[in-house]
PDB file of C-alpha atoms in Angstrom:
ATOM      1  CA  MET A 222       0.000   0.000   0.000  1.00  0.00           C
ATOM      2  CA  SER A 223       1.224   3.465  -0.896  1.00  0.00           C
ATOM      3  CA  VAL A 224      -0.052   6.706   0.612  1.00  0.00           C
ATOM      4  CA  TRP A 225       1.069  10.166  -0.498  1.00  0.00           C
ATOM      5  CA  PRO A 226      -0.309  13.670   0.044  1.00  0.00           C
ATOM      6  CA  ALA A 227      -2.358  15.404  -2.632  1.00  0.00           C
ATOM      7  CA  TRP A 228      -3.083  18.770  -0.966  1.00  0.00           C
ATOM      8  CA  GLU A 229      -3.888  20.304   2.391  1.00  0.00           C
ATOM      9  CA  VAL A 230      -6.259  23.014   3.597  1.00  0.00           C
ATOM     10  CA  CYS A 231      -5.826  24.810   6.945  1.00  0.00           C
ATOM     11  CA  GLU A 232      -8.709  26.929   8.176  1.00  0.00           C
ATOM     12  CA  HIS A 233     -10.397  27.790  11.479  1.00  0.00           C
ATOM     13  CA  GLY A 234      -7.568  26.160  13.409  1.00  0.00           C
ATOM     14  CA  GLY A 235      -8.097  22.776  11.756  1.00  0.00           C
ATOM     15  CA  THR A 236      -6.398  20.879   8.965  1.00  0.00           C
ATOM     16  CA  LEU A 237      -7.905  18.802   6.188  1.00  0.00           C
ATOM     17  CA  SER A 238      -5.512  16.682   4.175  1.00  0.00           C
ATOM     18  CA  TRP A 239      -6.327  14.950   0.925  1.00  0.00           C
ATOM     19  CA  LEU A 240      -4.263  11.818   0.410  1.00  0.00           C
ATOM     20  CA  TYR A 241      -3.893   9.456  -2.515  1.00  0.00           C
ATOM     21  CA  VAL A 242      -3.951   5.760  -1.650  1.00  0.00           C
ATOM     22  CA  ARG A 243      -2.873   2.904  -3.897  1.00  0.00           C
ATOM     23  CA  LEU A 244      -3.395  -0.728  -2.928  1.00  0.00           C
ATOM     24  CA  ASP A 245      -1.730  -3.357  -5.095  1.00  0.00           C
ATOM     25  CA  PHE A 246      -2.516  -6.989  -4.372  1.00  0.00           C
ATOM     26  CA  PRO A 247      -0.476 -10.065  -5.346  1.00  0.00           C
ATOM     27  CA  ASP A 248      -3.231 -11.355  -7.639  1.00  0.00           C
ATOM     28  CA  GLY A 249      -3.011  -8.218  -9.808  1.00  0.00           C
ATOM     29  CA  ALA A 250      -5.999  -6.404  -8.306  1.00  0.00           C
ATOM     30  CA  GLY A 251      -5.527  -2.729  -7.583  1.00  0.00           C
ATOM     31  CA  VAL A 252      -7.410   0.086  -5.912  1.00  0.00           C
ATOM     32  CA  ASP A 253      -6.724   3.821  -6.202  1.00  0.00           C
ATOM     33  CA  ALA A 254      -8.525   6.157  -3.823  1.00  0.00           C
ATOM     34  CA  LEU A 255      -8.589   9.804  -2.840  1.00  0.00           C
ATOM     35  CA  ALA A 256      -9.376  10.292   0.849  1.00  0.00           C
ATOM     36  CA  VAL A 257      -9.750  13.254   3.190  1.00  0.00           C
ATOM     37  CA  VAL A 258      -8.367  13.053   6.715  1.00  0.00           C
ATOM     38  CA  SER A 259      -9.231  15.673   9.327  1.00  0.00           C
ATOM     39  CA  ASP A 260      -7.039  16.521  12.280  1.00  0.00           C
ATOM     40  CA  GLY A 261      -9.737  14.983  14.468  1.00  0.00           C
ATOM     41  CA  GLY A 262      -8.862  11.600  12.959  1.00  0.00           C
ATOM     42  CA  SER A 263     -11.901  11.071  10.752  1.00  0.00           C
ATOM     43  CA  VAL A 264     -11.455   9.592   7.276  1.00  0.00           C
ATOM     44  CA  CYS A 265     -13.718  10.247   4.285  1.00  0.00           C
ATOM     45  CA  VAL A 266     -13.163   8.501   0.942  1.00  0.00           C
ATOM     46  CA  GLU A 267     -14.001  10.812  -1.957  1.00  0.00           C
ATOM     47  CA  GLU A 268     -13.077   8.786  -5.030  1.00  0.00           C
ATOM     48  CA  ILE A 269     -12.341   5.117  -5.715  1.00  0.00           C
ATOM     49  CA  ARG A 270     -11.060   3.397  -8.831  1.00  0.00           C
ATOM     50  CA  ALA A 271     -10.523  -0.356  -8.783  1.00  0.00           C
ATOM     51  CA  HIS A 272      -9.393  -2.954 -11.266  1.00  0.00           C
ATOM     52  CA  PRO A 273     -11.170  -5.345 -11.309  1.00  0.00           C
ATOM     53  CA  ALA A 274     -14.254  -3.653  -9.938  1.00  0.00           C
ATOM     54  CA  LEU A 275     -14.872  -4.103  -6.216  1.00  0.00           C
ATOM     55  CA  SER A 276     -17.793  -6.166  -5.024  1.00  0.00           C
ATOM     56  CA  LEU A 277     -20.176  -4.556  -2.549  1.00  0.00           C
ATOM     57  CA  ASP A 278     -18.594  -6.592   0.261  1.00  0.00           C
ATOM     58  CA  ASP A 279     -15.098  -5.366  -0.697  1.00  0.00           C
ATOM     59  CA  LEU A 280     -16.363  -1.806  -0.940  1.00  0.00           C
ATOM     60  CA  ALA A 281     -17.815  -2.113   2.557  1.00  0.00           C
ATOM     61  CA  VAL A 282     -14.438  -3.105   4.037  1.00  0.00           C
ATOM     62  CA  LEU A 283     -12.337  -0.702   1.959  1.00  0.00           C
ATOM     63  CA  ALA A 284     -12.309   1.799   4.826  1.00  0.00           C
ATOM     64  CA  ASP A 285     -10.868  -0.883   7.115  1.00  0.00           C
ATOM     65  CA  TRP A 286      -8.106  -1.609   4.597  1.00  0.00           C
ATOM     66  CA  ILE A 287      -7.028   2.013   4.264  1.00  0.00           C
ATOM     67  CA  GLU A 288      -7.977   3.705   7.543  1.00  0.00           C
ATOM     68  CA  GLU A 289      -4.864   2.942   9.603  1.00  0.00           C
ATOM     69  CA  PRO A 290      -2.270   3.652   6.872  1.00  0.00           C
ATOM     70  CA  LEU A 291      -4.076   6.912   6.023  1.00  0.00           C
ATOM     71  CA  LEU A 292      -4.068   8.071   9.616  1.00  0.00           C
ATOM     72  CA  GLU A 293      -0.412   7.062  10.046  1.00  0.00           C
ATOM     73  CA  ALA A 294       0.560   9.079   6.958  1.00  0.00           C
ATOM     74  CA  PHE A 295      -1.527  12.044   8.115  1.00  0.00           C
ATOM     75  CA  TRP A 296      -0.046  12.103  11.637  1.00  0.00           C
ATOM     76  CA  ALA A 297       3.484  11.635  10.273  1.00  0.00           C
ATOM     77  CA  GLY A 298       2.941  14.743   8.122  1.00  0.00           C
ATOM     78  CA  GLU A 299       1.518  16.643  11.084  1.00  0.00           C
ATOM     79  CA  ARG A 300       4.485  15.700  13.296  1.00  0.00           C
ATOM     80  CA  ALA A 301       6.931  16.682  10.548  1.00  0.00           C
ATOM     81  CA  ALA A 302       5.241  20.086  10.302  1.00  0.00           C
ATOM     82  CA  GLY A 303       5.352  20.394  14.106  1.00  0.00           C
ATOM     83  CA  ARG A 304       1.589  20.810  14.383  1.00  0.00           C
ATOM     84  CA  ALA A 305       0.334  17.809  16.355  1.00  0.00           C
ATOM     85  CA  PRO A 306       1.427  15.207  18.887  1.00  0.00           C
ATOM     86  CA  ILE A 307       1.252  11.476  18.279  1.00  0.00           C
ATOM     87  CA  PRO A 308      -2.439  10.495  18.411  1.00  0.00           C
ATOM     88  CA  VAL A 309      -3.869   8.003  20.858  1.00  0.00           C
ATOM     89  CA  ALA A 310      -4.904   4.720  19.238  1.00  0.00           C
ATOM     90  CA  HIS A 311      -8.470   5.041  18.004  1.00  0.00           C
ATOM     91  CA  HIS A 312      -9.354   1.384  17.603  1.00  0.00           C
ATOM     92  CA  ASP A 313      -9.724  -1.532  19.986  1.00  0.00           C
ATOM     93  CA  ASP A 314      -6.916  -3.725  18.755  1.00  0.00           C
ATOM     94  CA  PRO A 315      -3.481  -2.089  19.096  1.00  0.00           C
ATOM     95  CA  GLY A 316      -1.832  -5.268  17.775  1.00  0.00           C
ATOM     96  CA  ALA A 317      -1.450  -6.078  14.112  1.00  0.00           C
ATOM     97  CA  SER A 318      -2.481  -3.454  11.609  1.00  0.00           C
ATOM     98  CA  ARG A 319      -5.819  -3.869   9.894  1.00  0.00           C
ATOM     99  CA  GLY A 320      -4.144  -3.959   6.507  1.00  0.00           C
ATOM    100  CA  ALA A 321      -2.141  -7.023   7.510  1.00  0.00           C
ATOM    101  CA  ARG A 322      -5.334  -8.915   8.359  1.00  0.00           C
ATOM    102  CA  ARG A 323      -7.319  -7.989   5.254  1.00  0.00           C
ATOM    103  CA  ARG A 324      -6.802  -8.738   1.596  1.00  0.00           C
ATOM    104  CA  ALA A 325      -8.692  -7.779  -1.506  1.00  0.00           C
ATOM    105  CA  ARG A 326      -9.586 -11.416  -1.927  1.00  0.00           C
ATOM    106  CA  PRO A 327      -9.578 -14.282   0.527  1.00  0.00           C
ATOM    107  CA  ALA A 328      -6.533 -16.521   0.350  1.00  0.00           C
ATOM    108  CA  TRP A 329      -7.279 -19.345  -2.075  1.00  0.00           C
ATOM    109  CA  PRO A 330      -4.871 -22.213  -2.792  1.00  0.00           C
ATOM    110  CA  ARG A 331      -3.680 -22.716  -6.325  1.00  0.00           C
ATOM    111  CA  GLY A 332      -3.505 -25.891  -8.363  1.00  0.00           C
ATOM    112  CA  ALA A 333      -5.167 -29.191  -7.525  1.00  0.00           C
ATOM    113  CA  GLU A 334      -5.949 -28.224  -3.921  1.00  0.00           C
ATOM    114  CA  GLY A 335      -7.768 -25.067  -5.065  1.00  0.00           C
ATOM    115  CA  ARG A 336      -9.761 -27.012  -7.664  1.00  0.00           C
ATOM    116  CA  LEU A 337     -10.758 -29.593  -5.031  1.00  0.00           C
ATOM    117  CA  LEU A 338     -11.967 -26.873  -2.616  1.00  0.00           C
ATOM    118  CA  LEU A 339     -13.795 -25.158  -5.472  1.00  0.00           C
ATOM    119  CA  ALA A 340     -15.564 -28.407  -6.405  1.00  0.00           C
ATOM    120  CA  ARG A 341     -16.653 -28.894  -2.772  1.00  0.00           C
ATOM    121  CA  GLU A 342     -18.076 -25.342  -2.632  1.00  0.00           C
ATOM    122  CA  TYR A 343     -19.841 -25.861  -5.962  1.00  0.00           C
ATOM    123  CA  ARG A 344     -21.426 -29.188  -4.934  1.00  0.00           C
ATOM    124  CA  ALA A 345     -22.420 -27.873  -1.478  1.00  0.00           C
ATOM    125  CA  ALA A 346     -24.230 -24.936  -3.102  1.00  0.00           C
ATOM    126  CA  GLN A 347     -25.958 -27.259  -5.574  1.00  0.00           C
ATOM    127  CA  GLU A 348     -27.149 -29.539  -2.763  1.00  0.00           C
ATOM    128  CA  ALA A 349     -28.404 -26.529  -0.785  1.00  0.00           C
ATOM    129  CA  GLY A 350     -30.336 -25.288  -3.824  1.00  0.00           C
ATOM    130  CA  ALA A 351     -28.224 -22.116  -4.118  1.00  0.00           C
ATOM    131  CA  ASP A 352     -26.455 -20.711  -7.164  1.00  0.00           C
ATOM    132  CA  PRO A 353     -23.159 -22.653  -7.360  1.00  0.00           C
ATOM    133  CA  VAL A 354     -21.387 -19.983  -9.432  1.00  0.00           C
ATOM    134  CA  LEU A 355     -22.268 -17.331  -6.860  1.00  0.00           C
ATOM    135  CA  ALA A 356     -20.998 -19.623  -4.097  1.00  0.00           C
ATOM    136  CA  VAL A 357     -17.683 -20.003  -5.924  1.00  0.00           C
ATOM    137  CA  MET A 358     -17.517 -16.240  -6.451  1.00  0.00           C
ATOM    138  CA  ARG A 359     -17.975 -15.651  -2.711  1.00  0.00           C
ATOM    139  CA  ALA A 360     -15.449 -18.318  -1.745  1.00  0.00           C
ATOM    140  CA  THR A 361     -12.706 -17.193  -4.122  1.00  0.00           C
ATOM    141  CA  GLY A 362     -13.402 -13.460  -4.222  1.00  0.00           C
ATOM    142  CA  HIS A 363     -13.192 -13.485  -8.018  1.00  0.00           C
ATOM    143  CA  GLY A 364     -15.750 -12.122 -10.448  1.00  0.00           C
ATOM    144  CA  ARG A 365     -18.164 -14.204 -12.497  1.00  0.00           C
ATOM    145  CA  ARG A 366     -15.901 -14.684 -15.539  1.00  0.00           C
ATOM    146  CA  ARG A 367     -12.884 -15.794 -13.501  1.00  0.00           C
ATOM    147  CA  SER A 368     -15.067 -18.076 -11.352  1.00  0.00           C
ATOM    148  CA  LEU A 369     -16.566 -19.692 -14.452  1.00  0.00           C
ATOM    149  CA  GLY A 370     -13.027 -20.324 -15.706  1.00  0.00           C
ATOM    150  CA  LEU A 371     -12.055 -21.932 -12.398  1.00  0.00           C
ATOM    151  CA  ILE A 372     -15.185 -24.094 -12.523  1.00  0.00           C
ATOM    152  CA  ALA A 373     -14.316 -25.155 -16.082  1.00  0.00           C
ATOM    153  CA  ARG A 374     -10.814 -26.176 -14.935  1.00  0.00           C
ATOM    154  CA  ALA A 375     -12.331 -28.221 -12.108  1.00  0.00           C
ATOM    155  CA  ARG A 376     -14.624 -29.911 -14.665  1.00  0.00           C
ATOM    156  CA  ASP A 377     -11.652 -30.627 -16.935  1.00  0.00           C
ATOM    157  CA  ALA A 378      -9.845 -32.198 -13.966  1.00  0.00           C
ATOM    158  CA  GLY A 379     -12.847 -34.520 -13.458  1.00  0.00           C
ATOM    159  CA  LEU A 380     -13.876 -33.016 -10.116  1.00  0.00           C
ATOM    160  CA  LEU A 381     -17.288 -31.861 -11.388  1.00  0.00           C
ATOM    161  CA  THR A 382     -19.768 -33.481 -13.719  1.00  0.00           C
ATOM    162  CA  PRO A 383     -19.682 -32.381 -17.374  1.00  0.00           C
ATOM    163  CA  ARG A 384     -21.933 -29.495 -18.276  1.00  0.00           C
ATOM    164  CA  HIS A 385     -23.680 -31.326 -21.114  1.00  0.00           C
ATOM    165  CA  ALA A 386     -24.160 -35.000 -21.801  1.00  0.00           C
ATOM    166  CA  ARG A 387     -21.607 -36.193 -24.335  1.00  0.00           C
ATOM    167  CA  ARG A 388     -22.988 -37.930 -27.410  1.00  0.00           C
TER     168      ARG A 388
END
């Protein structure tokens, strides 16, 4: 994750800082955001661009991914300018950073193990009467096209029944 300042506005004894945020994930996903941080420690995201597009669930946790690094960058800039002391921790868990616990997509094994887990998710959804493709999308964190490709690879490996009866 990269955070760098865009611009800053000081008025009425307070400071508002706009910061650019870039998240790059190992699977090639990326998110660019423009966020505003106030000297009170509140964060507001103004603009988001993601490739591939974020699901609603990912969008809901985006603030958790970027909140701590944004505040750290903001307070580092404030300390460098001599304007503010080190802030008191604002969240309940002072341990590991939130960014270290969250990823754009859940960890999913590659190769044969990943195909086997995918086939289990697919069959479990079928037996429950749910949409199996949607279940695979939720489990892997990938979009519909990528999930359909993973399902096809599991079929090719013989882990799922063929789509159509062969003649």
